[in-house]
Short mmCIF file of C-alpha atoms in Angstrom, two decimals:
data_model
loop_
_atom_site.label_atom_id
_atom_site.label_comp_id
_atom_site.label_asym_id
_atom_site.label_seq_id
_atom_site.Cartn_x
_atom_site.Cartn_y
_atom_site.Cartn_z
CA UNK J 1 86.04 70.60 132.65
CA UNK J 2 88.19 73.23 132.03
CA UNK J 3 89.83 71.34 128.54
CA UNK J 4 86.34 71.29 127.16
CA UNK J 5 85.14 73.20 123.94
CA UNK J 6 82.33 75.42 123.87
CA UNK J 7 80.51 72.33 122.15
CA UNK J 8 81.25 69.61 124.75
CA UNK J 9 80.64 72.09 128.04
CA UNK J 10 77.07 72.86 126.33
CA UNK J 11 76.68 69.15 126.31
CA UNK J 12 77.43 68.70 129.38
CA UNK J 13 75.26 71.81 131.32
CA UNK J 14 72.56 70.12 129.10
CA UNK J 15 72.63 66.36 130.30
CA UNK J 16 73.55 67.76 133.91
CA UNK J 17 76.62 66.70 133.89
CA UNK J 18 77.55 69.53 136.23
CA UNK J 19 75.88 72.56 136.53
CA UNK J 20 76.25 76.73 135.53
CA UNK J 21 77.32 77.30 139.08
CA UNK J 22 79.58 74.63 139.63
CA UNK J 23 81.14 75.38 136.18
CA UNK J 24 82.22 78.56 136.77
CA UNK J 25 83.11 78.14 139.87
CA UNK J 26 85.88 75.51 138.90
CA UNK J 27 87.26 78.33 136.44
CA UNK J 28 87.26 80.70 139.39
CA UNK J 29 89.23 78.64 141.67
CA UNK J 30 91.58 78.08 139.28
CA UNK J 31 91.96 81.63 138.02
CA UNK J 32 92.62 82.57 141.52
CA UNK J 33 95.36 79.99 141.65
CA UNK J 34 97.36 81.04 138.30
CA UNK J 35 100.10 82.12 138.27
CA UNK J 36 99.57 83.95 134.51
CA UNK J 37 98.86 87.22 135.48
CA UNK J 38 96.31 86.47 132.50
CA UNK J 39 93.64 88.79 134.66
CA UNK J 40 93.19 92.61 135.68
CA UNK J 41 89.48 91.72 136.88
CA UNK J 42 87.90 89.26 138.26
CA UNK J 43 84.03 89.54 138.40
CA UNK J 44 83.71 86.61 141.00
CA UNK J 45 79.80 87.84 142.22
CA UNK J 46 78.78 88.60 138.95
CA UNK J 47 79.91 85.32 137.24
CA UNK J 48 77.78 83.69 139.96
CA UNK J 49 74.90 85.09 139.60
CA UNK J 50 75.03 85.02 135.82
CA UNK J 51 75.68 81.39 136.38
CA UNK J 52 72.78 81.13 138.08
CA UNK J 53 70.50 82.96 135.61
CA UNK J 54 72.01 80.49 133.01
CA UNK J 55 71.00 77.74 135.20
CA UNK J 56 67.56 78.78 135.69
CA UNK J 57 67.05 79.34 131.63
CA UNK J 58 68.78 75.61 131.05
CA UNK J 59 66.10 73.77 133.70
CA UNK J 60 63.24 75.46 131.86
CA UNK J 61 64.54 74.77 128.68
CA UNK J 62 65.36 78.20 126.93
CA UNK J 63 69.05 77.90 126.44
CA UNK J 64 71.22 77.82 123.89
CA UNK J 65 74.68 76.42 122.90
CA UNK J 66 76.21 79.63 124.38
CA UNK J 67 74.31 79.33 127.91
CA UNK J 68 76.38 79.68 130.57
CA UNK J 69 79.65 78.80 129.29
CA UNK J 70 82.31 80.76 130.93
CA UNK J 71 84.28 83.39 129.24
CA UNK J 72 86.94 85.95 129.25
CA UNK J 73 86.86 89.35 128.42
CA UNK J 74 89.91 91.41 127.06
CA UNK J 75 89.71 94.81 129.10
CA UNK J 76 89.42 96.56 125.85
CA UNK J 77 85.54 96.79 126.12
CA UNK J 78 83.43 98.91 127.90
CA UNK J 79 81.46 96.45 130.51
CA UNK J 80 78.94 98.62 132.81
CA UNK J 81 79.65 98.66 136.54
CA UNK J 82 82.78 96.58 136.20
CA UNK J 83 86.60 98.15 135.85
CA UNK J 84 87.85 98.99 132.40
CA UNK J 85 91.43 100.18 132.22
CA UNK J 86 92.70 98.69 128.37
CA UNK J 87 95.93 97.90 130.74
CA UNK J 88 96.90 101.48 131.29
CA UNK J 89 97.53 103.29 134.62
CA UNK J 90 95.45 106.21 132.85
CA UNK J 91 92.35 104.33 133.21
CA UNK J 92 93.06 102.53 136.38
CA UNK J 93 90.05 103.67 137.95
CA UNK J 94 87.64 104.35 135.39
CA UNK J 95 84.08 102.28 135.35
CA UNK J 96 82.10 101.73 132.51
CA UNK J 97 78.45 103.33 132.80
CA UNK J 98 77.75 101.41 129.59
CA UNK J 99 77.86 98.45 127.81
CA UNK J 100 80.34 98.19 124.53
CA UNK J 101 78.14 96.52 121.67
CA UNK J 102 80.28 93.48 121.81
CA UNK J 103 79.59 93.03 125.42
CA UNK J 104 75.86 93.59 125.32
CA UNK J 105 75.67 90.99 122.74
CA UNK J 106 77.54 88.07 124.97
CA UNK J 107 75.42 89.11 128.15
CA UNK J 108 72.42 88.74 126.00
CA UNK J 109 73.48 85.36 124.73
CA UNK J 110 73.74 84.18 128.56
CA UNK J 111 77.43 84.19 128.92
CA UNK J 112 79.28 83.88 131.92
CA UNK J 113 81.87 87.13 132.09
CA UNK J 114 84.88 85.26 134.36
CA UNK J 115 86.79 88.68 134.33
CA UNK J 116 88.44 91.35 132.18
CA UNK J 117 91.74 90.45 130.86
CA UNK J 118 95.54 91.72 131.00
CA UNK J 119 96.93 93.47 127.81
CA UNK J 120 99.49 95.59 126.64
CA UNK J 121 98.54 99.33 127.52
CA UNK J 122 95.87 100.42 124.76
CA UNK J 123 96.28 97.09 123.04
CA UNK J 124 100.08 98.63 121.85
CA UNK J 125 102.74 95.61 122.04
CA UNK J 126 103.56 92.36 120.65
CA UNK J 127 104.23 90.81 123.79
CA UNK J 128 101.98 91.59 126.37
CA UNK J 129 104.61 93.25 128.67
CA UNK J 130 103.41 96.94 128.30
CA UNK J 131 100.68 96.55 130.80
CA UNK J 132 100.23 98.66 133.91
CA UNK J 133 99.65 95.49 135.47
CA UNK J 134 102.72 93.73 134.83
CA UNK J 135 103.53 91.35 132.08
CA UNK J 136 101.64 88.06 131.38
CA UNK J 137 103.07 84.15 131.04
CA UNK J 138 102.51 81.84 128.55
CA UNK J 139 101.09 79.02 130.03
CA UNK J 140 103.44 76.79 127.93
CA UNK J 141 106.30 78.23 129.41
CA UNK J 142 106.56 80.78 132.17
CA UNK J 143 109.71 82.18 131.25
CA UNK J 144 108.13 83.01 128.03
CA UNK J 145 105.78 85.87 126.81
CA UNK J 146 101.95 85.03 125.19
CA UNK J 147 102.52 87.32 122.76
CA UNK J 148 100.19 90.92 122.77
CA UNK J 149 98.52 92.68 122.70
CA UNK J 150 95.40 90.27 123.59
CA UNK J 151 98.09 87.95 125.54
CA UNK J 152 95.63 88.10 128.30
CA UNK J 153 93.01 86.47 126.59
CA UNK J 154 95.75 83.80 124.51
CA UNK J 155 97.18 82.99 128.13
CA UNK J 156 93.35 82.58 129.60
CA UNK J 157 92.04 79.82 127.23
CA UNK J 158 95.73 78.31 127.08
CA UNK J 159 95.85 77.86 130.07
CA UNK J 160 92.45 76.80 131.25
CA UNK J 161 91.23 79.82 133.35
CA UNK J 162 88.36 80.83 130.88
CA UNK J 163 86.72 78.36 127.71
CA UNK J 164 87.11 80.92 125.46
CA UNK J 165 87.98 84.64 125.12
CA UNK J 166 87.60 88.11 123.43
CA UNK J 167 90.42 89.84 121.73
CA UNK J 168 91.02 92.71 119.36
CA UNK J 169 93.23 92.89 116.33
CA UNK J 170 95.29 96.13 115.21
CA UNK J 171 98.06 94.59 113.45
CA UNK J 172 98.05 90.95 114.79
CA UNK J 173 96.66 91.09 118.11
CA UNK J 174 94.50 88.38 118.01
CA UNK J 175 96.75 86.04 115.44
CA UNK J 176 100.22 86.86 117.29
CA UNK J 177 98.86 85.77 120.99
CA UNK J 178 96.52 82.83 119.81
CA UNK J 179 99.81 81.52 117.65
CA UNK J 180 102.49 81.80 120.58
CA UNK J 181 99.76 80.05 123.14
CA UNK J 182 98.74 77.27 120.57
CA UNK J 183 94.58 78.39 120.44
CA UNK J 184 92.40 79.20 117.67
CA UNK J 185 92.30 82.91 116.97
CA UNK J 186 89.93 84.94 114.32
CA UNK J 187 90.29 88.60 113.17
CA UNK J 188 87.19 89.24 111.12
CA UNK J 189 86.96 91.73 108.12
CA UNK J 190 87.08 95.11 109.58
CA UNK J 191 83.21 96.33 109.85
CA UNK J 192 82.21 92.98 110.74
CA UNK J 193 82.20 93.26 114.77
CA UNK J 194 81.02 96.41 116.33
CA UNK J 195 83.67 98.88 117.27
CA UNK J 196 81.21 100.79 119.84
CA UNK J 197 82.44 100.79 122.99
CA UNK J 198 85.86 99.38 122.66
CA UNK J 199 88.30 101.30 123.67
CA UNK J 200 90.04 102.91 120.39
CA UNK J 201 93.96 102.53 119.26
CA UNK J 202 94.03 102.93 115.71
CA UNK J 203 90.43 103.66 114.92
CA UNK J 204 90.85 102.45 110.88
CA UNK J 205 92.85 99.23 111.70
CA UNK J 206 91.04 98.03 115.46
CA UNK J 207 89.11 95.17 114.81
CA UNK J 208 87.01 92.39 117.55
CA UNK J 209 87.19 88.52 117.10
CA UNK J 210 86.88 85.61 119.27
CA UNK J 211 89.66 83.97 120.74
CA UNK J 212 88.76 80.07 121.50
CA UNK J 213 90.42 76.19 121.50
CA UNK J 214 88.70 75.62 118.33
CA UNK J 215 87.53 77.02 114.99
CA UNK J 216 83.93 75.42 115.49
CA UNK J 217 84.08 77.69 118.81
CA UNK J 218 85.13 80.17 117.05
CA UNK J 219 81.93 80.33 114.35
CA UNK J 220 79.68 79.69 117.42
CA UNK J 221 81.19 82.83 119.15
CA UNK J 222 81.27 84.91 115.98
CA UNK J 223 77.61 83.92 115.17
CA UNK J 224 76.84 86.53 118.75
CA UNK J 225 79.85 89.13 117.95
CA UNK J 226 79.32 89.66 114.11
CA UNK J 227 76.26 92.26 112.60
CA UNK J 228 75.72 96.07 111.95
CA UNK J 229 75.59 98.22 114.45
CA UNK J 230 74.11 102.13 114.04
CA UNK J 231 76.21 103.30 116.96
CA UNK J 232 79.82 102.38 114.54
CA UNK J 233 80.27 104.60 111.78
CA UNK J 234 82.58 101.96 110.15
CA UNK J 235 80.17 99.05 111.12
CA UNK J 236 79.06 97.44 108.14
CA UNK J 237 75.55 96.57 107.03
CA UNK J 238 76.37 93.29 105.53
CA UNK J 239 74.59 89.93 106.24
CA UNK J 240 75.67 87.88 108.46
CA UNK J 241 75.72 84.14 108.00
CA UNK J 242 75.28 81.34 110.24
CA UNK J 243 79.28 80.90 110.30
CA UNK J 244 78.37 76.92 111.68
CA UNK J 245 76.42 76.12 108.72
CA UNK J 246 79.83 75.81 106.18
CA UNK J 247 82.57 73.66 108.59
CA UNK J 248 81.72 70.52 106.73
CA UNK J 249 82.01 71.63 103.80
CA UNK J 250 84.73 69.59 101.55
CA UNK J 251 87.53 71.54 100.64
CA UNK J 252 88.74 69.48 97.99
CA UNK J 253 90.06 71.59 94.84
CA UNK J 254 90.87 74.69 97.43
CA UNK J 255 93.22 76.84 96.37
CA UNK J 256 96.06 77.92 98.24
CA UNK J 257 98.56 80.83 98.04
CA UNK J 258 102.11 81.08 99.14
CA UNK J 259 103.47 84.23 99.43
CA UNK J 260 106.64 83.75 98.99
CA UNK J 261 107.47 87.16 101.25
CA UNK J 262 106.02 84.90 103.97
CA UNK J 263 109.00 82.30 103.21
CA UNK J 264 112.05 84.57 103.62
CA UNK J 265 115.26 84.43 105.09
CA UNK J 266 113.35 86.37 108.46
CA UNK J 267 111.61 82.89 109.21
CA UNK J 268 112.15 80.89 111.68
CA UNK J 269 113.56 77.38 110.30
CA UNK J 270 111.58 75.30 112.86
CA UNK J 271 108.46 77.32 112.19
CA UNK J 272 109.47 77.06 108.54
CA UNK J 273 109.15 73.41 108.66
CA UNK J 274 105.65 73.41 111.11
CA UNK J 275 104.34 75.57 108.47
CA UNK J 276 105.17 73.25 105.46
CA UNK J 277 103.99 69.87 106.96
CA UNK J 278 100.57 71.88 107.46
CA UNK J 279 100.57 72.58 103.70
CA UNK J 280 101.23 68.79 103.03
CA UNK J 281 98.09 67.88 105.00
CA UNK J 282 95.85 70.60 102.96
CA UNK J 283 97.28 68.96 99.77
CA UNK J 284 96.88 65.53 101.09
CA UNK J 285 92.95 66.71 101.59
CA UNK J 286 93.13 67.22 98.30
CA UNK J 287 93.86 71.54 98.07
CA UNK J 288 95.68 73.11 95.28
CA UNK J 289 99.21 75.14 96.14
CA UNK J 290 100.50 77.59 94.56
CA UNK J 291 103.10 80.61 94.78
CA UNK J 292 102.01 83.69 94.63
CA UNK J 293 103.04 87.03 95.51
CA UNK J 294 102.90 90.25 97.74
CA UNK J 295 105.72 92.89 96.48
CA UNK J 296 104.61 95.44 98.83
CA UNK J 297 104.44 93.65 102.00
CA UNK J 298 107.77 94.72 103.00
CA UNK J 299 106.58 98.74 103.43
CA UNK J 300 103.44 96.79 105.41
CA UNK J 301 105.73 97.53 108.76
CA UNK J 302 106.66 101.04 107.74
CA UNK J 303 103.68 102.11 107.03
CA UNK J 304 101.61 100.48 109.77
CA UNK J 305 104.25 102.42 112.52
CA UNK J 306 102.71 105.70 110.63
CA UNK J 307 99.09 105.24 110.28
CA UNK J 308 98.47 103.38 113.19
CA UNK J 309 100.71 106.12 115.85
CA UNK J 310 98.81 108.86 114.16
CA UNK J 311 95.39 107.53 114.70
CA UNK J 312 96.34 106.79 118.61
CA UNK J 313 97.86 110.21 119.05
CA UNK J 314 94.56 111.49 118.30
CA UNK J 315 92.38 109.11 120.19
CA UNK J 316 94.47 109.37 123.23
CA UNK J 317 94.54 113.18 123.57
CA UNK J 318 91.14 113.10 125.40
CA UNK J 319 93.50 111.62 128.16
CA UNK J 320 94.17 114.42 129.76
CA UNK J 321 93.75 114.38 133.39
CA UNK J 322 90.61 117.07 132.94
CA UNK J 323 87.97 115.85 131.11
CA UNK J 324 88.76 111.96 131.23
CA UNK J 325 91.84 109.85 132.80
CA UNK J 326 94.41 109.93 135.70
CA UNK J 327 95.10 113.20 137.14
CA UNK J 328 98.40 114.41 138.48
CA UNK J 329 98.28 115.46 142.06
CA UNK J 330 99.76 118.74 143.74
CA UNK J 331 100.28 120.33 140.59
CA UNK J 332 101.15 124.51 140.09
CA UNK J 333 99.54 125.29 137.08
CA UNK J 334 97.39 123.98 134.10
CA UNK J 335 100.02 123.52 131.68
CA UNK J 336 101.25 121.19 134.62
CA UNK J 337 98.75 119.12 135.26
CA UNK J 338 98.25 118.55 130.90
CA UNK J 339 101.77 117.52 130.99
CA UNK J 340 101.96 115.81 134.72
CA UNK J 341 98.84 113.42 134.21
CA UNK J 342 99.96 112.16 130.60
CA UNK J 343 103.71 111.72 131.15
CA UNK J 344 102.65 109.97 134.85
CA UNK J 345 99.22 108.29 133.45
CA UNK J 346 101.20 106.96 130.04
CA UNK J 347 103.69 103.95 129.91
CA UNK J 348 106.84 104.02 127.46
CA UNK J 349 105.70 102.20 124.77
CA UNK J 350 101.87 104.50 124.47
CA UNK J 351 103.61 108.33 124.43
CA UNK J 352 106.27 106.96 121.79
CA UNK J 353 103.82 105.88 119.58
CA UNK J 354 101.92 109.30 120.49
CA UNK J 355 105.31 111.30 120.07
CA UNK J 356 105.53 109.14 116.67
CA UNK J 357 101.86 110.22 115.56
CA UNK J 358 101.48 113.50 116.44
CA UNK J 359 105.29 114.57 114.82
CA UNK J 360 104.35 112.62 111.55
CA UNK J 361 100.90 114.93 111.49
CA UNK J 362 101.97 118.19 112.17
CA UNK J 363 102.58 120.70 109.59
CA UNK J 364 104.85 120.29 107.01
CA UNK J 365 104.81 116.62 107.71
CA UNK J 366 101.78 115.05 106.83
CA UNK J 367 102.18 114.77 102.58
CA UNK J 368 106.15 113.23 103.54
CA UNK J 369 104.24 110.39 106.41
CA UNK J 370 100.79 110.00 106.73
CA UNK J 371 99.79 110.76 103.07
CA UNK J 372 102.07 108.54 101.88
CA UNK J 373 101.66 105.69 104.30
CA UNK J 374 98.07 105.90 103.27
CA UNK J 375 99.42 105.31 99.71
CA UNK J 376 101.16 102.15 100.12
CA UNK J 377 98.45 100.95 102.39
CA UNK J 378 96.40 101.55 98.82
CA UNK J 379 99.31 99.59 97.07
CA UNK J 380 99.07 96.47 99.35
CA UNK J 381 95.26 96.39 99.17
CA UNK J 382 95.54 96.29 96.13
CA UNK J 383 98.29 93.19 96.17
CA UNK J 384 95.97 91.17 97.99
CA UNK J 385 93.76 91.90 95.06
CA UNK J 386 95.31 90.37 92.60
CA UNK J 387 96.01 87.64 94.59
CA UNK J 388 92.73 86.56 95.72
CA UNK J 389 91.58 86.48 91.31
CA UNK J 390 94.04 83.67 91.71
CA UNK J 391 93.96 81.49 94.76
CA UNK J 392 90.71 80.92 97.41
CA UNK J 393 93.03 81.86 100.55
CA UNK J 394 96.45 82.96 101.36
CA UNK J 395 98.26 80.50 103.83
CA UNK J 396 101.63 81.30 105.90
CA UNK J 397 103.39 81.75 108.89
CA UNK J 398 101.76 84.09 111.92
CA UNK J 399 105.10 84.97 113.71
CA UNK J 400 108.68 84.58 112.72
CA UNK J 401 109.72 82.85 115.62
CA UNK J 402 107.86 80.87 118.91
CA UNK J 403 107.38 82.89 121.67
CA UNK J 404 110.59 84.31 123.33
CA UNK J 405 111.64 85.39 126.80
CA UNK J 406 110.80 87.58 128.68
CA UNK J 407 112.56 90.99 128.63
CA UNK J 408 114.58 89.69 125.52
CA UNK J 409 113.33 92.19 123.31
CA UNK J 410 114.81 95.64 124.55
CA UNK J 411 114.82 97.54 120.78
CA UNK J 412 111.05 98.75 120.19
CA UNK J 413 112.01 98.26 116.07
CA UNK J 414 112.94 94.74 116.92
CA UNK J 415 109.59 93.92 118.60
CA UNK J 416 107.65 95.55 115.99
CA UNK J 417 109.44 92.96 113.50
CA UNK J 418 107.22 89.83 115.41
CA UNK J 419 103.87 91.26 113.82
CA UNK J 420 105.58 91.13 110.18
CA UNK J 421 103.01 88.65 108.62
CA UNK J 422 99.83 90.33 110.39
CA UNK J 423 99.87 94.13 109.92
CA UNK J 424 99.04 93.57 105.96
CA UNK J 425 95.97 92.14 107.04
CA UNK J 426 94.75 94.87 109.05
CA UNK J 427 96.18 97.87 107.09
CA UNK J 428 93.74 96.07 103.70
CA UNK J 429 91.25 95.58 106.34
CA UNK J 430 91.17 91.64 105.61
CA UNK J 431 89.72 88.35 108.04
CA UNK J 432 92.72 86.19 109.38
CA UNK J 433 93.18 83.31 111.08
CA UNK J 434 95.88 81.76 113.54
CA UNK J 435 95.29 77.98 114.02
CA UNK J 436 97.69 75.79 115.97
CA UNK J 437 99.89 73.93 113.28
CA UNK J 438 102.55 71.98 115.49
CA UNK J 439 105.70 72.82 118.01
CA UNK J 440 108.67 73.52 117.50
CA UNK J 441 111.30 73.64 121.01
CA UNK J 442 108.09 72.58 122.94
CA UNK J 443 106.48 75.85 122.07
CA UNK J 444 103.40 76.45 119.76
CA UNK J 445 103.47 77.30 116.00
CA UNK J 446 100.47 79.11 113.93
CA UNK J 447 99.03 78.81 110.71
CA UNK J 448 98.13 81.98 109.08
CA UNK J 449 95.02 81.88 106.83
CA UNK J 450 94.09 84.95 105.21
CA UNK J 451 90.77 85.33 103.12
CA UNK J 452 89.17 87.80 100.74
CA UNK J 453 86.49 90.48 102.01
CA UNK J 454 83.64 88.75 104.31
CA UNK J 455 84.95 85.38 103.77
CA UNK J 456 85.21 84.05 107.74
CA UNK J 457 82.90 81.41 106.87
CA UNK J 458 85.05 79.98 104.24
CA UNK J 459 88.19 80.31 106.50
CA UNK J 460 86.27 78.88 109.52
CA UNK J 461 85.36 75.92 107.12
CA UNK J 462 88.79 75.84 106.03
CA UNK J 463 90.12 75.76 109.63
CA UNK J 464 88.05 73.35 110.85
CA UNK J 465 88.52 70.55 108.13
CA UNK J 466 92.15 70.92 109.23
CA UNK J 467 91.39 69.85 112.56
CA UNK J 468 89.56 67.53 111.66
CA UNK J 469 92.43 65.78 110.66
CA UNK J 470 95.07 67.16 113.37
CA UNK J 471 95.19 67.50 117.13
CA UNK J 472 97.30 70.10 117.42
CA UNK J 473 94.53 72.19 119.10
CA UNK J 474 94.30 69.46 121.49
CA UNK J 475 97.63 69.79 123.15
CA UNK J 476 97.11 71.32 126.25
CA UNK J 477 100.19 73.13 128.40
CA UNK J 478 101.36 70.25 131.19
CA UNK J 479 100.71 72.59 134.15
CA UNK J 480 96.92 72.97 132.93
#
């Protein structure tokens, strides 16, 4: 059961193949038997006795393609009653009272919430070992990280503990993970998802998506996720479509830009090679390629390890061990407790991003760093732009390389290198994709799409037609 899509477990709940219950109870006993560390949570009672409710609604005939399939749920969002760290030490105890919008929406669409997930702390890494919780495996290789932030999640549908998951997308966080695990990943134009609720990192750049085996899943989960929400400032009030309505759509006479940034001497060979047979099979479908390019991409690293460190340093300071957090004990004064329950609370990689942040704000600093950060963020906008008056979608590599040990990576510049095709995404505020495109060393390679403004549908469709025609979303890790 636990290789099934969304579509084919809906099938089978329907013609009682199995039901709710004994579903989610077959995820359960296997999540308590992995090894991935892909889990911070697990809601065992609850999932039960949402299982239940979904089995009730099915028998009486009021469900829906999303009834009672089993999920994961990156600890990122608020959930009420239920444990919400976002992987840090600082949170370790805290419990929602209320629902984040995203969550609200997938308990009113009669999911069943397996558990939260493991991340890196505040959704900050590109490898998922920055959590308070210890790192996670990729289920293709345990010696190997699932990429981060939302490795959890990756790791959790890889690996057949949940059938699909959430995630959220700063500067790859959703492509990275979904690319090193071989899943289908989705990072929707920012404003499209609801940002109430989740916990914040870089509050101009964080954006929800689903996380799932395949991009039909995917438009079935973004259907529930997507629409306006009052309670986001930066949620935006544009229509949402049905995003199943478009996958058959032909996609003969597509047009397709390489970047030829994306194609340096950075790249991966093996990847390189993944990534071109996948552009053979578009053309074969009948798509157009052509090269095209991004001359500011290069500062998309610089500036992202500005913009987004300043954002976090002010998010985080409510951390403080007084009005919200992990608080120091036995300490002599106030100034010790401030400084106690944030150096204590607070793993390596969160207070240097903070240091980074709140020394690139302060005065006399903010015209040489943030302002003009903000500028080339402006400049690479503006190069995606131009692009998109020439080509339908931009296609490339997610990650330089497959997904490498564990503890390989000690320089923090080094691992910010393995988000180098993302961050321009998120800094122009873009949808992207990660699609499984082929192996390379027995490890999964991504696809990168990248559309213009409020074009998921178009990439969903795009995605899906490719799968159509490939199985390399079928592949499943031996183990699972």
């Amino acid at each position: 059961m636990h290789t099934k899509t969304i579509v084919e477990l809906s099938q089978g709940l329907k013609d009682k193949d199995f039901s709710c219950v004994e579903l989610t109870q077959h995820y359960l006993n296997r999540i308590n038997q992995s090894d991935l560390n892909a889990f911070i949570t697990v809601t065992d009672e609850l999932a039960l006795v949402q299982a239940q409710v979904a089995d009730d609604k099915i028998a009486l005939g009021n469900a829906s393609i999303l009834t009672g399939i089993p999920y994961a749920h990156k600890d990122i969002f608020c959930t009420k009653g239920v444990k919400t760290s976002a992987g840090s030490k600082m949170l370790d105890t805290f419990v929602s009272p209320y629902d984040a919008t995203v969550s609200q929406k997938l308990n009113q669409a009669d999911l069943v919430m397996l558990g939260k997930t493991n991340m890196d702390e505040f959704a900050m890494g590109s490898s998922n070992e920055n959590s308070f919780y210890g790192a996670v495996k990729n289920p293709w290789n345990r010696l190997k990280i699932p990429g981060g932030s939302s490795g959890g999640s990756a790791a959790s549908v890889a690996g057949g503990l949940s059938c699909f998951a959430t995630g959220t997308d700063t500067g790859g966080s959703i492509r990275q993970p979904s690319s090193l695990c071989g899943i289908t990943g989705l990072k929707p134009t920012y404003g499209r998802i609801s940002r109430y609720g989740m916990i914040a990192y870089a509050s101009s750049l964080d954006q929800a998506g689903p996380m799932t085996k395949t991009a039909q899943d995917a438009a079935i989960v973004l259907n529930v996720m997507a629409g306006f929400d009052e309670k986001d400032s930066t949620s935006a009030e544009q229509k949402v479509p049905d995003y199943t309505s478009n996958l058959n759509n032909s996609i003969k006479g597509l047009t397709i830009g390489l970047p030829k940034e994306f194609f340096s001497s950075g790249l991966g060979d093996e990847v390189a090679s993944n990534i071109m047979v996948a552009i053979k099979k578009f053309e074969a479908m009948g798509a157009i390629v052509k090269e095209v390019s991004l001359p500011n991409s290069a500062y998309a690293i610089p500036a992202y390890y500005i913009v987004a460190p300043c954002e976090c340093s002010s998010n985080l300071s409510r951390l403080d061990g007084v009005r919200y957090g992990y608080r120091a004990k036995d300490v002599e004064n106030l100034e010790d407790l401030y400084l106690r329950s944030r150096s204590e609370g607070f793993g390596e990689e969160v207070k240097r991003r903070i240091m980074i942040g709140t020394y690139a704000l302060s005065a006399g600093y903010y015209d040489a760093y943030y302002l003009k950060a903000q500028k080339v963020r402006h400049l690479i906008s503006d190069d995606f732009k131009k692009v998109f008056e020439q080509v339908d979608v931009i296609m490339g590599p997610v990650s330089p390389t497959t997904a490498f040990d564990l503890g390989s990576v000690k320089d923090p510049v080094s691992m910010y290198l393995a988000d180098i095709y993302t961050l321009s995404a998120n800094l122009a505020g873009l949808p992207g994709m990660s699609i499984p495109a082929g192996f390379a060393q027995n490890l999964p390679v991504g696809l990168q799409l990248i559309g213009n403004y409020w074009s998921e549908s178009r990439l969903l469709n795009i995605a899906h037609q490719f799968q159509l025609q490939t199985d390399w979303h079928l592949k499943t890790p031996q183990e699972c």
